[in-house]
Amino acid sequence: MADLIARGTRAGTLRQIRHVTPVAPRSARGLVAEVYHQVERDFGMLAPPVSLHSPAPRALAAAWVMLRETLLAADTTGRAEREAVAAAVSAANACPYCVDVHGAALAGLTRDEMPALSAWARSSATADPLPAPFGDRAAAELIGVAVAFHYLNRMVTIFLPESPLPPFLRGAAAPTAKRVASRLLGSLARRTVTPGLSAGLLPAAPLPADLSWAAGSPAVAAAFGAAVRAVDQTFLPPGVRRMARAKAVELGGGDPGWATSDWLAAAVAPLPEVDRPAGRLVLLTMFAPYRVTPKVIAEFRDGRPSDAALIEVTAWAALLAARHLGARLHAASARSATSTSTPIPIPMTTERTSP
């Protein structure tokens, strides 16, 4: 049944992708073919948030290993808890596509509410995140989900529509369509996914210091180490990289200066003129992906016309933002561990036994 769902949804999901031409499954070779195989086997369908990366094989594999080893294959926490984090982070980032998908999966798994966990996940998009409402054993998995979705939300906002539902299923038909989606996604989410099986898609690499929160899970640590190394290999002028890293400290701030054109113009002004289109694309991906318009993309493509370059640069920027927010989230949890407060235990949810 899962194989039939995967094959039956291929064409429709690929048509959702904009700005780039994804690799069709029948044309996939090498690393792209292997990632596609794993996505359909473990996720249940060729998920557009992953397949949108297919013009850039290394970025495709990086997106997949981060998603797989956190949301799908983790073994310390329950899938419902991880879906709750995915949905809450997506809501904080105003990514309705991911809210619809992961909200539906969560509704298909449990009726239980997890207010402490959801509030923690939403706060991860701010400059002052909440202490973790869970113990150290869950940190690698749940911070990992939060970081993976800070990354994916940015890519999805740029390259996918606002809703995974086709136009004819929106409006009056939407409630029925969402109920069906909850049953389907909840059923797919109950399958067992073994941790670590994405190892080998990318060369192994050490875990960067800012991702030390992942060390508690060998599979999550290996996934993020390899993903960061792969994404960091994209070509970007050193000045653009330095600018982006310096601006990352403003993520989640209370004064959203980045929402103005003046902020963007001032940020890229020190760059050579030839590098400014890349600088604008990088900063908008990090801070305001909804402002990545066809004009912004066209200006970037004037110097780098390939689909692969567009995916690689936006992936680098999205992962830089996600890493920064993850490190801040981990620091808040570390501070709470030294206080007298006791973490709120995550309740074991009661999963539905039928879709």
mmCIF file of C-alpha atoms in Angstrom:
data_model
loop_
_atom_site.group_PDB
_atom_site.id
_atom_site.type_symbol
_atom_site.label_atom_id
_atom_site.label_comp_id
_atom_site.label_asym_id
_atom_site.label_seq_id
_atom_site.Cartn_x
_atom_site.Cartn_y
_atom_site.Cartn_z
ATOM 1 C CA MET A 1 0.000 0.000 0.000
ATOM 2 C CA ALA A 2 2.786 2.443 0.912
ATOM 3 C CA ASP A 3 4.476 1.776 -2.434
ATOM 4 C CA LEU A 4 1.219 2.519 -4.270
ATOM 5 C CA ILE A 5 0.816 5.810 -2.379
ATOM 6 C CA ALA A 6 4.384 6.809 -3.162
ATOM 7 C CA ARG A 7 4.048 6.094 -6.873
ATOM 8 C CA GLY A 8 0.589 7.611 -7.127
ATOM 9 C CA THR A 9 1.619 10.949 -5.615
ATOM 10 C CA ARG A 10 4.911 11.459 -7.491
ATOM 11 C CA ALA A 11 3.689 13.609 -10.367
ATOM 12 C CA GLY A 12 1.425 15.821 -8.264
ATOM 13 C CA THR A 13 4.027 16.561 -5.606
ATOM 14 C CA LEU A 14 6.739 17.482 -8.109
ATOM 15 C CA ARG A 15 4.393 19.918 -9.854
ATOM 16 C CA GLN A 16 4.182 21.961 -6.654
ATOM 17 C CA ILE A 17 7.837 23.026 -6.888
ATOM 18 C CA ARG A 18 8.550 26.495 -8.304
ATOM 19 C CA HIS A 19 11.644 28.444 -9.457
ATOM 20 C CA VAL A 20 13.572 25.229 -10.275
ATOM 21 C CA THR A 21 12.926 22.055 -12.260
ATOM 22 C CA PRO A 22 13.155 19.016 -9.973
ATOM 23 C CA VAL A 23 14.640 15.751 -11.161
ATOM 24 C CA ALA A 24 11.885 13.367 -12.245
ATOM 25 C CA PRO A 25 12.054 9.956 -10.511
ATOM 26 C CA ARG A 26 12.414 8.136 -13.826
ATOM 27 C CA SER A 27 15.432 10.324 -14.654
ATOM 28 C CA ALA A 28 17.104 10.117 -11.243
ATOM 29 C CA ARG A 29 20.559 8.588 -11.093
ATOM 30 C CA GLY A 30 23.265 8.183 -8.486
ATOM 31 C CA LEU A 31 22.804 10.119 -5.248
ATOM 32 C CA VAL A 32 19.460 11.604 -6.322
ATOM 33 C CA ALA A 33 18.063 8.154 -7.077
ATOM 34 C CA GLU A 34 19.246 6.785 -3.724
ATOM 35 C CA VAL A 35 17.725 9.689 -1.781
ATOM 36 C CA TYR A 36 14.444 9.354 -3.687
ATOM 37 C CA HIS A 37 14.368 5.649 -2.831
ATOM 38 C CA GLN A 38 14.898 6.332 0.869
ATOM 39 C CA VAL A 39 12.332 9.151 0.961
ATOM 40 C CA GLU A 40 9.612 6.980 -0.554
ATOM 41 C CA ARG A 41 10.557 4.016 1.636
ATOM 42 C CA ASP A 42 10.716 5.920 4.936
ATOM 43 C CA PHE A 43 8.439 8.933 4.489
ATOM 44 C CA GLY A 44 5.863 7.163 2.346
ATOM 45 C CA MET A 45 5.897 9.583 -0.581
ATOM 46 C CA LEU A 46 8.312 11.805 -2.478
ATOM 47 C CA ALA A 47 7.940 14.789 -0.160
ATOM 48 C CA PRO A 48 8.286 18.119 -2.014
ATOM 49 C CA PRO A 49 10.254 19.800 0.822
ATOM 50 C CA VAL A 50 12.966 17.233 0.107
ATOM 51 C CA SER A 51 12.646 16.772 -3.661
ATOM 52 C CA LEU A 52 12.789 20.519 -4.317
ATOM 53 C CA HIS A 53 16.520 20.167 -3.551
ATOM 54 C CA SER A 54 17.076 17.607 -6.330
ATOM 55 C CA PRO A 55 18.863 19.946 -8.800
ATOM 56 C CA ALA A 56 21.696 20.041 -6.208
ATOM 57 C CA PRO A 57 22.360 16.414 -5.127
ATOM 58 C CA ARG A 58 24.492 17.207 -2.070
ATOM 59 C CA ALA A 59 21.901 19.655 -0.750
ATOM 60 C CA LEU A 60 19.199 17.063 -1.440
ATOM 61 C CA ALA A 61 21.010 14.442 0.613
ATOM 62 C CA ALA A 62 21.707 16.956 3.390
ATOM 63 C CA ALA A 63 18.049 17.952 3.679
ATOM 64 C CA TRP A 64 17.011 14.321 3.754
ATOM 65 C CA VAL A 65 19.474 13.081 6.374
ATOM 66 C CA MET A 66 18.549 15.942 8.728
ATOM 67 C CA LEU A 67 14.829 15.265 8.331
ATOM 68 C CA ARG A 68 15.113 11.486 8.468
ATOM 69 C CA GLU A 69 17.302 11.175 11.536
ATOM 70 C CA THR A 70 15.312 13.687 13.592
ATOM 71 C CA LEU A 71 11.628 13.554 12.657
ATOM 72 C CA LEU A 72 11.338 10.015 11.308
ATOM 73 C CA ALA A 73 13.929 7.743 12.894
ATOM 74 C CA ALA A 74 14.620 9.038 16.399
ATOM 75 C CA ASP A 75 14.059 6.430 19.097
ATOM 76 C CA THR A 76 14.091 8.219 22.474
ATOM 77 C CA THR A 77 11.008 10.373 21.904
ATOM 78 C CA GLY A 78 7.683 9.531 20.288
ATOM 79 C CA ARG A 79 6.760 10.509 16.748
ATOM 80 C CA ALA A 80 3.823 12.559 18.061
ATOM 81 C CA GLU A 81 6.178 14.686 20.174
ATOM 82 C CA ARG A 82 8.429 15.247 17.189
ATOM 83 C CA GLU A 83 5.498 16.173 14.940
ATOM 84 C CA ALA A 84 4.332 18.639 17.606
ATOM 85 C CA VAL A 85 7.728 20.356 17.474
ATOM 86 C CA ALA A 86 7.694 20.384 13.654
ATOM 87 C CA ALA A 87 4.221 21.928 13.546
ATOM 88 C CA ALA A 88 4.983 24.534 16.239
ATOM 89 C CA VAL A 89 8.267 25.648 14.657
ATOM 90 C CA SER A 90 6.495 25.903 11.305
ATOM 91 C CA ALA A 91 3.779 28.054 12.867
ATOM 92 C CA ALA A 92 6.409 30.326 14.426
ATOM 93 C CA ASN A 93 8.036 30.722 11.002
ATOM 94 C CA ALA A 94 4.678 31.376 9.285
ATOM 95 C CA CYS A 95 5.123 28.378 6.965
ATOM 96 C CA PRO A 96 1.522 27.287 6.280
ATOM 97 C CA TYR A 97 2.595 24.442 3.991
ATOM 98 C CA CYS A 98 4.535 22.722 6.790
ATOM 99 C CA VAL A 99 1.877 23.578 9.372
ATOM 100 C CA ASP A 100 -0.719 21.814 7.227
ATOM 101 C CA VAL A 101 1.414 18.710 6.664
ATOM 102 C CA HIS A 102 2.750 18.243 10.176
ATOM 103 C CA GLY A 103 -0.386 19.451 11.903
ATOM 104 C CA ALA A 104 -2.267 16.800 9.943
ATOM 105 C CA ALA A 105 0.272 14.114 10.845
ATOM 106 C CA LEU A 106 0.023 15.090 14.515
ATOM 107 C CA ALA A 107 -3.778 15.000 14.430
ATOM 108 C CA GLY A 108 -3.571 11.551 12.857
ATOM 109 C CA LEU A 109 -1.348 10.286 15.660
ATOM 110 C CA THR A 110 -2.886 11.643 18.848
ATOM 111 C CA ARG A 111 -5.602 13.757 20.420
ATOM 112 C CA ASP A 112 -3.326 14.787 23.272
ATOM 113 C CA GLU A 113 -2.196 18.392 23.551
ATOM 114 C CA MET A 114 1.419 19.182 24.420
ATOM 115 C CA PRO A 115 1.321 22.872 25.383
ATOM 116 C CA ALA A 116 4.722 23.018 27.100
ATOM 117 C CA LEU A 117 6.498 21.336 24.201
ATOM 118 C CA SER A 118 4.692 23.431 21.592
ATOM 119 C CA ALA A 119 5.419 26.678 23.440
ATOM 120 C CA TRP A 120 9.113 25.731 23.677
ATOM 121 C CA ALA A 121 9.244 24.975 19.957
ATOM 122 C CA ARG A 122 7.521 28.245 19.005
ATOM 123 C CA SER A 123 9.935 30.198 21.210
ATOM 124 C CA SER A 124 12.872 28.800 19.220
ATOM 125 C CA ALA A 125 12.223 31.482 16.588
ATOM 126 C CA THR A 126 12.750 34.273 19.130
ATOM 127 C CA ALA A 127 15.784 35.908 20.708
ATOM 128 C CA ASP A 128 14.798 34.548 24.142
ATOM 129 C CA PRO A 129 13.737 30.894 23.824
ATOM 130 C CA LEU A 130 12.162 29.003 26.684
ATOM 131 C CA PRO A 131 14.041 26.387 28.703
ATOM 132 C CA ALA A 132 13.556 22.871 27.400
ATOM 133 C CA PRO A 133 10.585 21.039 28.945
ATOM 134 C CA PHE A 134 12.407 17.696 28.675
ATOM 135 C CA GLY A 135 15.564 15.987 29.875
ATOM 136 C CA ASP A 136 18.976 15.585 28.278
ATOM 137 C CA ARG A 137 18.174 12.278 26.569
ATOM 138 C CA ALA A 138 15.525 13.922 24.374
ATOM 139 C CA ALA A 139 17.580 17.008 23.509
ATOM 140 C CA ALA A 140 19.385 15.709 20.431
ATOM 141 C CA GLU A 141 16.144 14.549 18.848
ATOM 142 C CA LEU A 142 13.849 17.452 19.701
ATOM 143 C CA ILE A 143 16.358 20.253 19.174
ATOM 144 C CA GLY A 144 17.249 18.380 15.994
ATOM 145 C CA VAL A 145 13.640 18.520 14.787
ATOM 146 C CA ALA A 146 13.485 22.232 15.591
ATOM 147 C CA VAL A 147 16.699 22.946 13.661
ATOM 148 C CA ALA A 148 15.652 20.770 10.720
ATOM 149 C CA PHE A 149 12.377 22.691 10.447
ATOM 150 C CA HIS A 150 13.945 26.117 10.807
ATOM 151 C CA TYR A 151 15.909 25.015 7.753
ATOM 152 C CA LEU A 152 13.062 23.402 5.828
ATOM 153 C CA ASN A 153 10.530 26.174 6.532
ATOM 154 C CA ARG A 154 12.794 28.660 4.778
ATOM 155 C CA MET A 155 13.289 26.446 1.742
ATOM 156 C CA VAL A 156 9.598 25.568 1.559
ATOM 157 C CA THR A 157 8.523 29.216 1.756
ATOM 158 C CA ILE A 158 10.708 30.029 -1.242
ATOM 159 C CA PHE A 159 10.109 26.989 -3.438
ATOM 160 C CA LEU A 160 6.620 25.667 -2.597
ATOM 161 C CA PRO A 161 3.082 27.128 -2.514
ATOM 162 C CA GLU A 162 1.284 28.050 0.697
ATOM 163 C CA SER A 163 -0.715 24.823 0.809
ATOM 164 C CA PRO A 164 0.035 21.230 -0.143
ATOM 165 C CA LEU A 165 -3.599 20.889 -1.214
ATOM 166 C CA PRO A 166 -4.298 21.380 -4.929
ATOM 167 C CA PRO A 167 -6.551 24.377 -5.691
ATOM 168 C CA PHE A 168 -9.675 22.286 -6.270
ATOM 169 C CA LEU A 169 -9.430 20.906 -2.698
ATOM 170 C CA ARG A 170 -9.250 24.289 -1.008
ATOM 171 C CA GLY A 171 -12.149 26.408 0.150
ATOM 172 C CA ALA A 172 -15.264 24.447 1.061
ATOM 173 C CA ALA A 173 -13.554 21.113 0.359
ATOM 174 C CA ALA A 174 -10.572 21.836 2.605
ATOM 175 C CA PRO A 175 -11.950 20.396 5.905
ATOM 176 C CA THR A 176 -12.720 17.050 4.281
ATOM 177 C CA ALA A 177 -9.359 17.002 2.506
ATOM 178 C CA LYS A 178 -7.546 17.724 5.761
ATOM 179 C CA ARG A 179 -9.352 14.901 7.560
ATOM 180 C CA VAL A 180 -8.285 12.494 4.834
ATOM 181 C CA ALA A 181 -4.730 13.840 5.003
ATOM 182 C CA SER A 182 -4.661 13.324 8.780
ATOM 183 C CA ARG A 183 -5.647 9.682 8.390
ATOM 184 C CA LEU A 184 -3.096 9.089 5.641
ATOM 185 C CA LEU A 185 -0.194 10.939 7.252
ATOM 186 C CA GLY A 186 -0.962 9.533 10.685
ATOM 187 C CA SER A 187 -0.901 6.034 9.245
ATOM 188 C CA LEU A 188 2.411 6.639 7.471
ATOM 189 C CA ALA A 189 3.901 8.168 10.626
ATOM 190 C CA ARG A 190 3.273 4.998 12.646
ATOM 191 C CA ARG A 191 5.746 2.985 10.627
ATOM 192 C CA THR A 192 9.068 2.054 12.226
ATOM 193 C CA VAL A 193 12.070 3.867 10.723
ATOM 194 C CA THR A 194 15.456 2.569 11.859
ATOM 195 C CA PRO A 195 17.946 5.265 12.916
ATOM 196 C CA GLY A 196 21.203 5.643 11.037
ATOM 197 C CA LEU A 197 20.289 4.119 7.680
ATOM 198 C CA SER A 198 20.970 7.396 5.858
ATOM 199 C CA ALA A 199 24.649 7.092 6.778
ATOM 200 C CA GLY A 200 26.718 6.743 3.630
ATOM 201 C CA LEU A 201 24.685 9.120 1.495
ATOM 202 C CA LEU A 202 27.235 11.817 2.354
ATOM 203 C CA PRO A 203 30.834 11.568 3.561
ATOM 204 C CA ALA A 204 31.161 11.516 7.341
ATOM 205 C CA ALA A 205 32.282 14.764 8.948
ATOM 206 C CA PRO A 206 32.916 15.998 12.510
ATOM 207 C CA LEU A 207 30.089 17.697 14.354
ATOM 208 C CA PRO A 208 30.665 21.480 14.482
ATOM 209 C CA ALA A 209 30.849 23.001 17.952
ATOM 210 C CA ASP A 210 27.623 24.979 17.523
ATOM 211 C CA LEU A 211 25.786 21.692 16.998
ATOM 212 C CA SER A 212 27.014 20.092 20.224
ATOM 213 C CA TRP A 213 23.372 19.539 21.235
ATOM 214 C CA ALA A 214 23.300 16.653 18.703
ATOM 215 C CA ALA A 215 26.040 14.661 20.434
ATOM 216 C CA GLY A 216 23.553 12.713 22.545
ATOM 217 C CA SER A 217 22.399 10.738 19.503
ATOM 218 C CA PRO A 218 25.012 9.128 17.226
ATOM 219 C CA ALA A 219 22.596 9.072 14.282
ATOM 220 C CA VAL A 220 21.558 12.728 14.685
ATOM 221 C CA ALA A 221 25.171 13.831 15.215
ATOM 222 C CA ALA A 222 26.321 11.963 12.105
ATOM 223 C CA ALA A 223 23.466 13.408 10.045
ATOM 224 C CA PHE A 224 24.144 17.021 10.989
ATOM 225 C CA GLY A 225 27.906 16.708 10.716
ATOM 226 C CA ALA A 226 27.630 15.336 7.185
ATOM 227 C CA ALA A 227 24.872 17.763 6.181
ATOM 228 C CA VAL A 228 26.747 20.858 7.331
ATOM 229 C CA ARG A 229 29.892 19.763 5.489
ATOM 230 C CA ALA A 230 27.933 19.090 2.295
ATOM 231 C CA VAL A 231 25.997 22.368 2.333
ATOM 232 C CA ASP A 232 29.059 24.411 3.243
ATOM 233 C CA GLN A 233 30.789 23.298 0.033
ATOM 234 C CA THR A 234 28.679 25.644 -2.065
ATOM 235 C CA PHE A 235 30.482 28.540 -3.677
ATOM 236 C CA LEU A 236 29.819 31.893 -2.032
ATOM 237 C CA PRO A 237 32.123 34.921 -1.960
ATOM 238 C CA PRO A 238 33.856 35.183 1.433
ATOM 239 C CA GLY A 239 32.371 38.651 1.938
ATOM 240 C CA VAL A 240 28.831 37.288 1.618
ATOM 241 C CA ARG A 241 29.576 34.564 4.147
ATOM 242 C CA ARG A 242 31.056 37.039 6.643
ATOM 243 C CA MET A 243 28.116 39.412 6.236
ATOM 244 C CA ALA A 244 25.566 36.644 6.772
ATOM 245 C CA ARG A 245 27.303 35.314 9.873
ATOM 246 C CA ALA A 246 27.521 38.785 11.366
ATOM 247 C CA LYS A 247 23.825 39.457 10.725
ATOM 248 C CA ALA A 248 22.702 36.085 12.139
ATOM 249 C CA VAL A 249 22.792 37.511 15.670
ATOM 250 C CA GLU A 250 19.740 39.617 14.751
ATOM 251 C CA LEU A 251 17.562 36.559 14.062
ATOM 252 C CA GLY A 252 14.415 36.537 16.189
ATOM 253 C CA GLY A 253 14.974 40.041 17.532
ATOM 254 C CA GLY A 254 12.126 42.151 18.780
ATOM 255 C CA ASP A 255 12.885 44.968 16.328
ATOM 256 C CA PRO A 256 12.427 43.456 12.858
ATOM 257 C CA GLY A 257 14.627 45.885 10.972
ATOM 258 C CA TRP A 258 15.118 43.203 8.334
ATOM 259 C CA ALA A 259 11.509 43.759 7.232
ATOM 260 C CA THR A 260 12.520 47.044 5.624
ATOM 261 C CA SER A 261 14.244 47.621 2.294
ATOM 262 C CA ASP A 262 16.602 50.096 3.984
ATOM 263 C CA TRP A 263 17.977 47.371 6.272
ATOM 264 C CA LEU A 264 18.641 45.080 3.321
ATOM 265 C CA ALA A 265 20.255 47.821 1.235
ATOM 266 C CA ALA A 266 22.517 48.864 4.099
ATOM 267 C CA ALA A 267 23.503 45.272 4.844
ATOM 268 C CA VAL A 268 24.707 44.522 1.295
ATOM 269 C CA ALA A 269 26.179 47.972 0.585
ATOM 270 C CA PRO A 270 29.726 47.029 1.708
ATOM 271 C CA LEU A 271 29.788 44.123 -0.770
ATOM 272 C CA PRO A 272 31.178 44.521 -4.281
ATOM 273 C CA GLU A 273 28.292 45.243 -6.633
ATOM 274 C CA VAL A 274 28.700 41.892 -8.360
ATOM 275 C CA ASP A 275 28.113 40.079 -5.025
ATOM 276 C CA ARG A 276 25.074 42.052 -3.885
ATOM 277 C CA PRO A 277 22.424 39.855 -5.585
ATOM 278 C CA ALA A 278 23.805 36.831 -3.734
ATOM 279 C CA GLY A 279 23.944 38.867 -0.528
ATOM 280 C CA ARG A 280 20.309 39.899 -0.864
ATOM 281 C CA LEU A 281 19.198 36.325 -1.574
ATOM 282 C CA VAL A 282 21.139 34.999 1.416
ATOM 283 C CA LEU A 283 19.780 37.566 3.871
ATOM 284 C CA LEU A 284 16.202 37.255 2.689
ATOM 285 C CA THR A 285 16.405 33.469 2.944
ATOM 286 C CA MET A 286 17.633 33.777 6.513
ATOM 287 C CA PHE A 287 15.284 36.512 7.734
ATOM 288 C CA ALA A 288 12.306 36.843 5.402
ATOM 289 C CA PRO A 289 12.028 34.020 2.841
ATOM 290 C CA TYR A 290 8.542 35.226 1.883
ATOM 291 C CA ARG A 291 10.290 38.244 0.345
ATOM 292 C CA VAL A 292 12.334 36.109 -2.077
ATOM 293 C CA THR A 293 10.512 37.207 -5.219
ATOM 294 C CA PRO A 294 11.095 36.224 -8.846
ATOM 295 C CA LYS A 295 12.964 39.534 -9.215
ATOM 296 C CA VAL A 296 15.380 38.645 -6.398
ATOM 297 C CA ILE A 297 15.941 35.238 -7.977
ATOM 298 C CA ALA A 298 16.385 36.706 -11.466
ATOM 299 C CA GLU A 299 19.027 39.132 -10.207
ATOM 300 C CA PHE A 300 20.911 36.251 -8.583
ATOM 301 C CA ARG A 301 20.594 34.086 -11.693
ATOM 302 C CA ASP A 302 22.153 36.816 -13.825
ATOM 303 C CA GLY A 303 25.504 35.665 -12.488
ATOM 304 C CA ARG A 304 24.662 32.053 -11.579
ATOM 305 C CA PRO A 305 21.944 30.785 -13.901
ATOM 306 C CA SER A 306 21.759 27.128 -12.842
ATOM 307 C CA ASP A 307 19.060 25.615 -10.664
ATOM 308 C CA ALA A 308 21.806 23.922 -8.645
ATOM 309 C CA ALA A 309 23.382 27.263 -7.703
ATOM 310 C CA LEU A 310 20.034 28.666 -6.557
ATOM 311 C CA ILE A 311 19.351 25.631 -4.345
ATOM 312 C CA GLU A 312 22.879 25.518 -2.948
ATOM 313 C CA VAL A 313 22.975 29.190 -1.945
ATOM 314 C CA THR A 314 19.521 29.239 -0.358
ATOM 315 C CA ALA A 315 20.311 25.963 1.441
ATOM 316 C CA TRP A 316 23.510 27.465 2.855
ATOM 317 C CA ALA A 317 21.645 30.525 4.110
ATOM 318 C CA ALA A 318 18.729 28.527 5.535
ATOM 319 C CA LEU A 319 21.065 26.168 7.385
ATOM 320 C CA LEU A 320 23.123 29.042 8.778
ATOM 321 C CA ALA A 321 19.948 30.552 10.258
ATOM 322 C CA ALA A 322 18.797 27.186 11.606
ATOM 323 C CA ARG A 323 22.174 26.483 13.209
ATOM 324 C CA HIS A 324 22.185 29.856 14.931
ATOM 325 C CA LEU A 325 18.676 29.373 16.318
ATOM 326 C CA GLY A 326 19.519 25.841 17.437
ATOM 327 C CA ALA A 327 22.611 27.003 19.313
ATOM 328 C CA ARG A 328 20.539 29.684 21.050
ATOM 329 C CA LEU A 329 17.896 27.106 21.964
ATOM 330 C CA HIS A 330 20.537 24.792 23.381
ATOM 331 C CA ALA A 331 22.094 27.606 25.407
ATOM 332 C CA ALA A 332 18.724 28.412 26.975
ATOM 333 C CA SER A 333 18.302 24.763 27.941
ATOM 334 C CA ALA A 334 21.807 24.630 29.398
ATOM 335 C CA ARG A 335 21.066 27.687 31.538
ATOM 336 C CA SER A 336 17.868 26.106 32.812
ATOM 337 C CA ALA A 337 19.720 22.929 33.773
ATOM 338 C CA THR A 338 21.835 24.904 36.245
ATOM 339 C CA SER A 339 18.816 26.559 37.855
ATOM 340 C CA THR A 340 16.583 25.135 40.545
ATOM 341 C CA SER A 341 13.689 24.626 38.165
ATOM 342 C CA THR A 342 12.739 21.116 37.158
ATOM 343 C CA PRO A 343 12.114 20.314 33.474
ATOM 344 C CA ILE A 344 8.524 19.461 32.675
ATOM 345 C CA PRO A 345 8.386 15.812 31.602
ATOM 346 C CA ILE A 346 6.924 15.158 28.172
ATOM 347 C CA PRO A 347 3.863 12.957 28.570
ATOM 348 C CA MET A 348 3.710 9.757 26.607
ATOM 349 C CA THR A 349 0.930 10.392 24.149
ATOM 350 C CA THR A 350 -1.907 8.029 23.442
ATOM 351 C CA GLU A 351 -1.642 7.242 19.773
ATOM 352 C CA ARG A 352 -4.740 6.386 17.824
ATOM 353 C CA THR A 353 -4.940 2.739 16.939
ATOM 354 C CA SER A 354 -6.726 3.396 13.679
ATOM 355 C CA PRO A 355 -6.559 6.298 11.207
#
